[in-house]
Amino acid sequence: MSKPIQPVNYSLEKIFSGAQDFLPLLGTDYVEFYVGNAKQAAHFYKTAFGFQSHAYRGLETGAKDAVSYVLTQDKIKIMLTTPLNSKSPINNHIVKHGDGVKIVALWVEDATKSYEETTKRGAKSYMKPTVEKDEFGEVVRSGIYTYGETVHMFIERKNYKGAFLPGFQKWESDYNPPTAGLKYIDHMVGNVGWNQMNKWVKFYEDVMGFVNFLSFDDKQIHTEYSALMSKVMSNGNGRIKFPINEPAEGKKRSQIEEYLDFYEGPGVQHIAMATDDIIKTVAQLKANGIEFLSTPPEEYYRAVPGRLEEHSHELKEDIEKLKSLGIMIDADEEGYLLQIFTKPLEDRPTLFFEIIQRMGARGFGAGNFKALFESIEREQAKRGTL
Ligand code: FE2
């Protein structure tokens, strides 16, 4: 591999000066997955990824139509939800998309104002501001649609002291596997259809006040066979980063088209979770049975010192160790980063996780795109979907 690709339009200053403050976001609150069997999925995310039991809602707590398990790991909260009967609208989502992300919830000071400001700017309503109460206080939630059937919920929890949300009880489990060192959600990527990327860039700019601080075109992101385009959207304080991908013309079918075919529409492609010690985290996840995309070829690792340029002396990790685990390395002006991608987490080739360790770099591994996509294409070829 040659030098890292220089992303166009890279400007952190632009984030802070260009973003608007009508929608101040404190961070990601939780990510809710609609799944076919939440009990089994919860066991998987605990056992394999080191998530901890946190909160529960189901028949035992008085819920009649759906059950939800909330799992945490440091700042990350995921919720797994399954309908309890055939009448729940959640079924339609699962029939169409398979298991996947329904809600990316954002933590806000004022969920009513967040709803008003975004719907006023054109957002489609999912849920009007709703106050939910229990003995621990109250939470205000509201929601708007983003791409496909994916939703952003705004969560105002400043007057709440309970474990999670009203209606949930603390989930005390006797089964508590060790954490895997996952700390927070670094970014979440959405796949949208042909020629839809700029529409959703505009949505995040106009409706959410985000700015586009990085762009990659199909000349930068391509292999011999396929191509895609990507623009990274960030909110004003830089805590929320949503890259948006769309497919581009290539000789064969790109991974984005494969996703759109199997998810049957736009949706969340991957969630990147940060760790402070990627070698330890990935070794543990592998021991737990998580499958990652195949290791880049030998020449990729031989080229690492050259690709890191002035950052090569900063590399604290042993390249042989990174190679043995298949961890990829990239650098930008500010430092380097280490990353690796799981295979899809469900039978449909849709959602996957990225594990990332940032050592100063603020990019997304553009220098790894080619090696990564070639690895994905090897998997696509096995599935007959390339
Ligand atoms: Fe990523």
GROMACS .gro file of C-alpha atoms and ligand atoms in nm:
model
  387
    1MET     CA    1   0.000   0.000   0.000
    2SER     CA    2   0.116   0.349  -0.072
    3LYS     CA    3   0.086   0.659   0.143
    4PRO     CA    4  -0.231   0.728   0.337
    5ILE     CA    5  -0.490   0.891   0.118
    6GLN     CA    6  -0.528   1.256   0.207
    7PRO     CA    7  -0.892   1.321   0.273
    8VAL     CA    8  -1.037   1.627   0.111
    9ASN     CA    9  -1.211   1.893   0.310
   10TYR     CA   10  -1.047   1.799   0.640
   11SER     CA   11  -1.109   2.073   0.891
   12LEU     CA   12  -1.171   2.037   1.259
   13GLU     CA   13  -1.208   2.413   1.291
   14LYS     CA   14  -1.497   2.386   1.051
   15ILE     CA   15  -1.680   2.161   1.294
   16PHE     CA   16  -1.676   2.419   1.566
   17SER     CA   17  -1.733   2.725   1.353
   18GLY     CA   18  -1.979   2.577   1.104
   19ALA     CA   19  -2.202   2.369   1.327
   20GLN     CA   20  -2.510   2.535   1.464
   21ASP     CA   21  -2.618   2.526   1.823
   22PHE     CA   22  -2.994   2.486   1.788
   23LEU     CA   23  -2.949   2.117   1.870
   24PRO     CA   24  -2.688   2.081   2.146
   25LEU     CA   25  -2.612   1.710   2.190
   26LEU     CA   26  -2.446   1.581   2.506
   27GLY     CA   27  -2.355   1.244   2.353
   28THR     CA   28  -2.497   0.915   2.234
   29ASP     CA   29  -2.752   0.787   2.486
   30TYR     CA   30  -2.830   0.435   2.366
   31VAL     CA   31  -2.859   0.230   2.048
   32GLU     CA   32  -3.166   0.008   2.020
   33PHE     CA   33  -3.165  -0.304   1.805
   34TYR     CA   34  -3.484  -0.479   1.697
   35VAL     CA   35  -3.401  -0.850   1.704
   36GLY     CA   36  -3.579  -1.182   1.665
   37ASN     CA   37  -3.481  -1.315   2.007
   38ALA     CA   38  -3.359  -1.055   2.255
   39LYS     CA   39  -3.288  -1.307   2.529
   40GLN     CA   40  -3.042  -1.496   2.311
   41ALA     CA   41  -2.897  -1.179   2.159
   42ALA     CA   42  -2.832  -1.041   2.510
   43HIS     CA   43  -2.644  -1.359   2.598
   44PHE     CA   44  -2.436  -1.321   2.281
   45TYR     CA   45  -2.343  -0.955   2.342
   46LYS     CA   46  -2.256  -1.032   2.704
   47THR     CA   47  -2.054  -1.345   2.633
   48ALA     CA   48  -1.885  -1.239   2.313
   49PHE     CA   49  -1.841  -0.861   2.351
   50GLY     CA   50  -1.822  -0.826   2.729
   51PHE     CA   51  -2.140  -0.622   2.776
   52GLN     CA   52  -2.286  -0.606   3.127
   53SER     CA   53  -2.646  -0.659   3.234
   54HIS     CA   54  -2.800  -0.321   3.312
   55ALA     CA   55  -3.179  -0.290   3.283
   56TYR     CA   56  -3.479  -0.495   3.175
   57ARG     CA   57  -3.840  -0.448   3.072
   58GLY     CA   58  -4.071  -0.740   2.998
   59LEU     CA   59  -4.365  -0.942   3.123
   60GLU     CA   60  -4.224  -0.935   3.478
   61THR     CA   61  -4.223  -0.554   3.481
   62GLY     CA   62  -4.572  -0.521   3.332
   63ALA     CA   63  -4.475  -0.480   2.965
   64LYS     CA   64  -4.721  -0.670   2.748
   65ASP     CA   65  -4.608  -0.631   2.388
   66ALA     CA   66  -4.228  -0.626   2.383
   67VAL     CA   67  -3.929  -0.716   2.594
   68SER     CA   68  -3.607  -0.513   2.611
   69TYR     CA   69  -3.266  -0.589   2.761
   70VAL     CA   70  -3.024  -0.301   2.818
   71LEU     CA   71  -2.654  -0.380   2.824
   72THR     CA   72  -2.367  -0.148   2.907
   73GLN     CA   73  -1.993  -0.135   2.872
   74ASP     CA   74  -1.831   0.180   3.009
   75LYS     CA   75  -2.022   0.461   2.830
   76ILE     CA   76  -2.185   0.236   2.568
   77LYS     CA   77  -2.551   0.141   2.613
   78ILE     CA   78  -2.726  -0.099   2.377
   79MET     CA   79  -3.088  -0.211   2.400
   80LEU     CA   80  -3.216  -0.534   2.245
   81THR     CA   81  -3.589  -0.548   2.181
   82THR     CA   82  -3.816  -0.831   2.067
   83PRO     CA   83  -4.196  -0.826   2.023
   84LEU     CA   84  -4.401  -1.061   2.242
   85ASN     CA   85  -4.683  -1.118   1.996
   86SER     CA   86  -4.761  -1.099   1.626
   87LYS     CA   87  -4.948  -0.767   1.654
   88SER     CA   88  -4.649  -0.556   1.753
   89PRO     CA   89  -4.530  -0.323   1.472
   90ILE     CA   90  -4.175  -0.428   1.565
   91ASN     CA   91  -4.244  -0.752   1.374
   92ASN     CA   92  -4.271  -0.564   1.044
   93HIS     CA   93  -3.928  -0.412   1.101
   94ILE     CA   94  -3.773  -0.752   1.173
   95VAL     CA   95  -3.946  -0.922   0.878
   96LYS     CA   96  -3.819  -0.657   0.640
   97HIS     CA   97  -3.472  -0.581   0.775
   98GLY     CA   98  -3.373  -0.876   0.989
   99ASP     CA   99  -3.197  -0.791   1.315
  100GLY     CA  100  -3.067  -0.436   1.301
  101VAL     CA  101  -3.046  -0.091   1.453
  102LYS     CA  102  -3.380   0.085   1.488
  103ILE     CA  103  -3.293   0.375   1.719
  104VAL     CA  104  -2.984   0.587   1.764
  105ALA     CA  105  -3.076   0.779   2.079
  106LEU     CA  106  -2.908   1.110   2.152
  107TRP     CA  107  -2.871   1.257   2.499
  108VAL     CA  108  -3.002   1.615   2.516
  109GLU     CA  109  -3.078   1.885   2.773
  110ASP     CA  110  -3.423   1.949   2.630
  111ALA     CA  111  -3.606   1.681   2.429
  112THR     CA  112  -3.904   1.909   2.359
  113LYS     CA  113  -3.689   2.185   2.210
  114SER     CA  114  -3.483   1.926   2.015
  115TYR     CA  115  -3.805   1.794   1.861
  116GLU     CA  116  -3.939   2.140   1.781
  117GLU     CA  117  -3.615   2.266   1.627
  118THR     CA  118  -3.568   1.959   1.406
  119THR     CA  119  -3.928   1.911   1.292
  120LYS     CA  120  -3.947   2.285   1.218
  121ARG     CA  121  -3.651   2.231   0.985
  122GLY     CA  122  -3.819   1.945   0.802
  123ALA     CA  123  -3.761   1.629   1.011
  124LYS     CA  124  -4.034   1.365   0.991
  125SER     CA  125  -4.182   1.296   1.334
  126TYR     CA  126  -4.149   0.953   1.494
  127MET     CA  127  -4.265   1.040   1.847
  128LYS     CA  128  -4.388   1.368   1.990
  129PRO     CA  129  -4.227   1.480   2.318
  130THR     CA  130  -4.352   1.234   2.579
  131VAL     CA  131  -4.298   1.249   2.955
  132GLU     CA  132  -4.248   0.911   3.123
  133LYS     CA  133  -4.240   0.886   3.502
  134ASP     CA  134  -4.174   0.640   3.777
  135GLU     CA  135  -4.055   0.656   4.139
  136PHE     CA  136  -3.707   0.770   4.025
  137GLY     CA  137  -3.825   1.080   3.842
  138GLU     CA  138  -3.912   1.161   3.485
  139VAL     CA  139  -3.761   1.135   3.138
  140VAL     CA  140  -3.876   1.326   2.832
  141ARG     CA  141  -3.832   1.148   2.500
  142SER     CA  142  -3.909   1.256   2.143
  143GLY     CA  143  -3.804   1.115   1.808
  144ILE     CA  144  -3.752   1.190   1.441
  145TYR     CA  145  -3.681   0.969   1.142
  146THR     CA  146  -3.347   0.971   0.966
  147TYR     CA  147  -3.253   0.750   0.665
  148GLY     CA  148  -3.475   0.448   0.593
  149GLU     CA  149  -3.674   0.342   0.899
  150THR     CA  150  -3.396   0.443   1.135
  151VAL     CA  151  -3.486   0.686   1.411
  152HIS     CA  152  -3.310   0.944   1.627
  153MET     CA  153  -3.466   0.966   1.971
  154PHE     CA  154  -3.387   1.267   2.191
  155ILE     CA  155  -3.351   1.169   2.556
  156GLU     CA  156  -3.378   1.427   2.835
  157ARG     CA  157  -3.286   1.258   3.161
  158LYS     CA  158  -3.177   1.545   3.387
  159ASN     CA  159  -3.470   1.480   3.624
  160TYR     CA  160  -3.421   1.105   3.642
  161LYS     CA  161  -3.223   0.893   3.889
  162GLY     CA  162  -3.332   0.541   3.788
  163ALA     CA  163  -3.120   0.271   3.623
  164PHE     CA  164  -3.223   0.350   3.267
  165LEU     CA  165  -3.571   0.474   3.173
  166PRO     CA  166  -3.908   0.465   3.349
  167GLY     CA  167  -4.063   0.121   3.307
  168PHE     CA  168  -3.729  -0.057   3.326
  169GLN     CA  169  -3.600  -0.233   3.632
  170LYS     CA  170  -3.237  -0.284   3.719
  171TRP     CA  171  -3.122  -0.614   3.573
  172GLU     CA  172  -2.926  -0.813   3.828
  173SER     CA  173  -2.780  -1.123   3.666
  174ASP     CA  174  -2.580  -1.411   3.807
  175TYR     CA  175  -2.398  -1.435   3.475
  176ASN     CA  176  -2.144  -1.154   3.445
  177PRO     CA  177  -1.863  -1.222   3.198
  178PRO     CA  178  -1.564  -0.982   3.202
  179THR     CA  179  -1.579  -0.663   2.995
  180ALA     CA  180  -1.373  -0.642   2.676
  181GLY     CA  181  -1.248  -0.288   2.735
  182LEU     CA  182  -1.495  -0.118   2.499
  183LYS     CA  183  -1.533   0.244   2.615
  184TYR     CA  184  -1.759   0.456   2.398
  185ILE     CA  185  -1.913   0.479   2.053
  186ASP     CA  186  -1.664   0.653   1.828
  187HIS     CA  187  -1.887   0.676   1.521
  188MET     CA  188  -2.186   0.509   1.357
  189VAL     CA  189  -2.209   0.468   0.983
  190GLY     CA  190  -2.523   0.472   0.770
  191ASN     CA  191  -2.562   0.319   0.425
  192VAL     CA  192  -2.803   0.499   0.192
  193GLY     CA  193  -2.911   0.430  -0.166
  194TRP     CA  194  -2.774   0.542  -0.502
  195ASN     CA  195  -2.737   0.923  -0.521
  196GLN     CA  196  -2.886   0.966  -0.173
  197MET     CA  197  -2.571   1.059   0.019
  198ASN     CA  198  -2.594   1.433  -0.045
  199LYS     CA  199  -2.962   1.435   0.045
  200TRP     CA  200  -2.877   1.291   0.388
  201VAL     CA  201  -2.574   1.518   0.425
  202LYS     CA  202  -2.815   1.806   0.375
  203PHE     CA  203  -3.056   1.654   0.628
  204TYR     CA  204  -2.782   1.642   0.894
  205GLU     CA  205  -2.674   1.996   0.805
  206ASP     CA  206  -3.014   2.161   0.782
  207VAL     CA  207  -3.222   1.960   1.031
  208MET     CA  208  -2.959   1.863   1.290
  209GLY     CA  209  -2.704   2.148   1.251
  210PHE     CA  210  -2.417   1.907   1.179
  211VAL     CA  211  -2.123   1.984   0.949
  212ASN     CA  212  -1.957   1.771   0.684
  213PHE     CA  213  -1.594   1.762   0.794
  214LEU     CA  214  -1.454   1.480   0.580
  215SER     CA  215  -1.541   1.355   0.233
  216PHE     CA  216  -1.420   1.059   0.033
  217ASP     CA  217  -1.516   1.007  -0.329
  218ASP     CA  218  -1.517   0.690  -0.538
  219LYS     CA  219  -1.169   0.770  -0.670
  220GLN     CA  220  -1.040   0.742  -0.314
  221ILE     CA  221  -1.257   0.451  -0.202
  222HIS     CA  222  -1.236   0.180  -0.460
  223THR     CA  223  -1.086  -0.157  -0.535
  224GLU     CA  224  -1.048  -0.330  -0.867
  225TYR     CA  225  -1.415  -0.432  -0.845
  226SER     CA  226  -1.622  -0.187  -0.648
  227ALA     CA  227  -1.648   0.166  -0.518
  228LEU     CA  228  -1.834   0.381  -0.273
  229MET     CA  229  -1.855   0.740  -0.158
  230SER     CA  230  -1.865   0.862   0.199
  231LYS     CA  231  -1.915   1.190   0.384
  232VAL     CA  232  -1.860   1.226   0.757
  233MET     CA  233  -2.107   1.440   0.949
  234SER     CA  234  -2.030   1.572   1.297
  235ASN     CA  235  -2.222   1.771   1.553
  236GLY     CA  236  -2.081   2.093   1.699
  237ASN     CA  237  -1.885   1.946   1.990
  238GLY     CA  238  -1.749   1.660   1.776
  239ARG     CA  239  -1.892   1.391   2.007
  240ILE     CA  240  -2.135   1.254   1.751
  241LYS     CA  241  -1.995   1.141   1.417
  242PHE     CA  242  -2.209   0.985   1.148
  243PRO     CA  243  -2.037   0.892   0.822
  244ILE     CA  244  -2.286   0.831   0.539
  245ASN     CA  245  -2.202   0.595   0.252
  246GLU     CA  246  -2.360   0.548  -0.087
  247PRO     CA  247  -2.263   0.296  -0.355
  248ALA     CA  248  -2.071   0.402  -0.666
  249GLU     CA  249  -2.033   0.235  -1.005
  250GLY     CA  250  -1.777  -0.044  -1.023
  251LYS     CA  251  -1.716  -0.363  -1.218
  252LYS     CA  252  -1.897  -0.570  -0.955
  253ARG     CA  253  -2.147  -0.523  -0.674
  254SER     CA  254  -2.016  -0.313  -0.385
  255GLN     CA  255  -2.057  -0.400  -0.019
  256ILE     CA  256  -2.301  -0.107   0.011
  257GLU     CA  257  -2.527  -0.258  -0.255
  258GLU     CA  258  -2.505  -0.594  -0.080
  259TYR     CA  259  -2.611  -0.426   0.244
  260LEU     CA  260  -2.900  -0.239   0.079
  261ASP     CA  261  -3.022  -0.563  -0.083
  262PHE     CA  262  -3.017  -0.762   0.239
  263TYR     CA  263  -3.135  -0.489   0.477
  264GLU     CA  264  -3.394  -0.401   0.212
  265GLY     CA  265  -3.320  -0.034   0.240
  266PRO     CA  266  -3.095   0.220   0.409
  267GLY     CA  267  -2.978   0.160   0.764
  268VAL     CA  268  -2.692   0.151   1.010
  269GLN     CA  269  -2.395  -0.032   0.858
  270HIS     CA  270  -2.150  -0.036   1.145
  271ILE     CA  271  -2.093   0.089   1.497
  272ALA     CA  272  -1.734   0.175   1.587
  273MET     CA  273  -1.648   0.118   1.951
  274ALA     CA  274  -1.333   0.261   2.104
  275THR     CA  275  -1.086   0.081   2.327
  276ASP     CA  276  -0.763   0.195   2.498
  277ASP     CA  277  -0.594  -0.139   2.433
  278ILE     CA  278  -0.697  -0.287   2.101
  279ILE     CA  279  -0.454  -0.579   2.125
  280LYS     CA  280  -0.608  -0.694   2.452
  281THR     CA  281  -0.965  -0.627   2.338
  282VAL     CA  282  -0.930  -0.807   2.005
  283ALA     CA  283  -0.747  -1.105   2.157
  284GLN     CA  284  -1.032  -1.139   2.406
  285LEU     CA  285  -1.306  -1.103   2.143
  286LYS     CA  286  -1.135  -1.367   1.927
  287ALA     CA  287  -1.112  -1.602   2.225
  288ASN     CA  288  -1.486  -1.540   2.275
  289GLY     CA  289  -1.552  -1.656   1.921
  290ILE     CA  290  -1.599  -1.325   1.738
  291GLU     CA  291  -1.499  -1.350   1.373
  292PHE     CA  292  -1.316  -1.062   1.211
  293LEU     CA  293  -1.252  -0.986   0.846
  294SER     CA  294  -0.945  -1.163   0.717
  295THR     CA  295  -0.599  -1.030   0.796
  296PRO     CA  296  -0.452  -0.800   0.532
  297PRO     CA  297  -0.168  -0.957   0.331
  298GLU     CA  298   0.196  -0.961   0.443
  299GLU     CA  299   0.290  -0.669   0.217
  300TYR     CA  300   0.034  -0.449   0.398
  301TYR     CA  301   0.231  -0.485   0.724
  302ARG     CA  302   0.568  -0.449   0.552
  303ALA     CA  303   0.447  -0.112   0.420
  304VAL     CA  304   0.328   0.014   0.761
  305PRO     CA  305   0.639   0.211   0.867
  306GLY     CA  306   0.643   0.392   0.532
  307ARG     CA  307   0.272   0.469   0.549
  308LEU     CA  308   0.293   0.610   0.899
  309GLU     CA  309   0.569   0.850   0.790
  310GLU     CA  310   0.649   1.088   1.077
  311HIS     CA  311   0.425   0.887   1.311
  312SER     CA  312   0.611   0.559   1.263
  313HIS     CA  313   0.838   0.625   1.564
  314GLU     CA  314   0.526   0.690   1.777
  315LEU     CA  315   0.388   0.341   1.715
  316LYS     CA  316   0.379   0.179   2.060
  317GLU     CA  317   0.240  -0.152   1.946
  318ASP     CA  318   0.441  -0.439   1.805
  319ILE     CA  319   0.364  -0.473   1.433
  320GLU     CA  320   0.399  -0.853   1.456
  321LYS     CA  321   0.134  -0.860   1.726
  322LEU     CA  322  -0.099  -0.635   1.524
  323LYS     CA  323  -0.041  -0.860   1.223
  324SER     CA  324  -0.116  -1.178   1.417
  325LEU     CA  325  -0.453  -1.031   1.518
  326GLY     CA  326  -0.524  -0.870   1.177
  327ILE     CA  327  -0.543  -0.517   1.323
  328MET     CA  328  -0.499  -0.240   1.066
  329ILE     CA  329  -0.305   0.084   1.109
  330ASP     CA  330  -0.356   0.427   0.957
  331ALA     CA  331  -0.227   0.777   1.025
  332ASP     CA  332  -0.321   1.137   0.958
  333GLU     CA  333  -0.157   1.469   1.042
  334GLU     CA  334  -0.230   1.434   1.412
  335GLY     CA  335  -0.136   1.077   1.491
  336TYR     CA  336  -0.225   0.718   1.412
  337LEU     CA  337  -0.515   0.483   1.471
  338LEU     CA  338  -0.563   0.109   1.497
  339GLN     CA  339  -0.882  -0.059   1.376
  340ILE     CA  340  -1.040  -0.392   1.290
  341PHE     CA  341  -1.383  -0.495   1.162
  342THR     CA  342  -1.600  -0.790   1.258
  343LYS     CA  343  -1.783  -1.000   1.006
  344PRO     CA  344  -2.159  -0.927   0.996
  345LEU     CA  345  -2.319  -0.998   1.335
  346GLU     CA  346  -2.629  -1.160   1.193
  347ASP     CA  347  -2.697  -1.404   0.906
  348ARG     CA  348  -2.793  -1.128   0.668
  349PRO     CA  349  -2.469  -0.950   0.564
  350THR     CA  350  -2.574  -0.619   0.719
  351LEU     CA  351  -2.462  -0.471   1.055
  352PHE     CA  352  -2.107  -0.519   1.187
  353PHE     CA  353  -1.886  -0.363   1.456
  354GLU     CA  354  -1.556  -0.183   1.424
  355ILE     CA  355  -1.307  -0.179   1.711
  356ILE     CA  356  -1.091   0.134   1.708
  357GLN     CA  357  -0.807   0.275   1.914
  358ARG     CA  358  -0.717   0.636   1.844
  359MET     CA  359  -0.359   0.743   1.906
  360GLY     CA  360  -0.409   1.105   1.804
  361ALA     CA  361  -0.557   1.046   1.459
  362ARG     CA  362  -0.905   1.187   1.399
  363GLY     CA  363  -0.971   1.019   1.065
  364PHE     CA  364  -1.151   0.696   0.984
  365GLY     CA  365  -0.876   0.480   0.840
  366ALA     CA  366  -0.890   0.605   0.481
  367GLY     CA  367  -0.548   0.449   0.418
  368ASN     CA  368  -0.701   0.112   0.507
  369PHE     CA  369  -1.008   0.139   0.288
  370LYS     CA  370  -0.856  -0.056   0.000
  371ALA     CA  371  -0.724  -0.342   0.216
  372LEU     CA  372  -1.052  -0.347   0.409
  373PHE     CA  373  -1.275  -0.354   0.104
  374GLU     CA  374  -1.069  -0.623  -0.062
  375SER     CA  375  -1.118  -0.827   0.253
  376ILE     CA  376  -1.495  -0.764   0.241
  377GLU     CA  377  -1.498  -0.861  -0.127
  378ARG     CA  378  -1.339  -1.195  -0.043
  379GLU     CA  379  -1.635  -1.254   0.193
  380GLN     CA  380  -1.883  -1.132  -0.069
  381ALA     CA  381  -1.734  -1.374  -0.321
  382LYS     CA  382  -1.796  -1.661  -0.076
  383ARG     CA  383  -2.158  -1.546  -0.037
  384GLY     CA  384  -2.200  -1.515  -0.414
  385THR     CA  385  -2.293  -1.147  -0.374
  386LEU     CA  386  -1.993  -0.975  -0.536
  387FE2     FE  387  -1.582   0.311   1.074
   0.00000   0.00000   0.00000
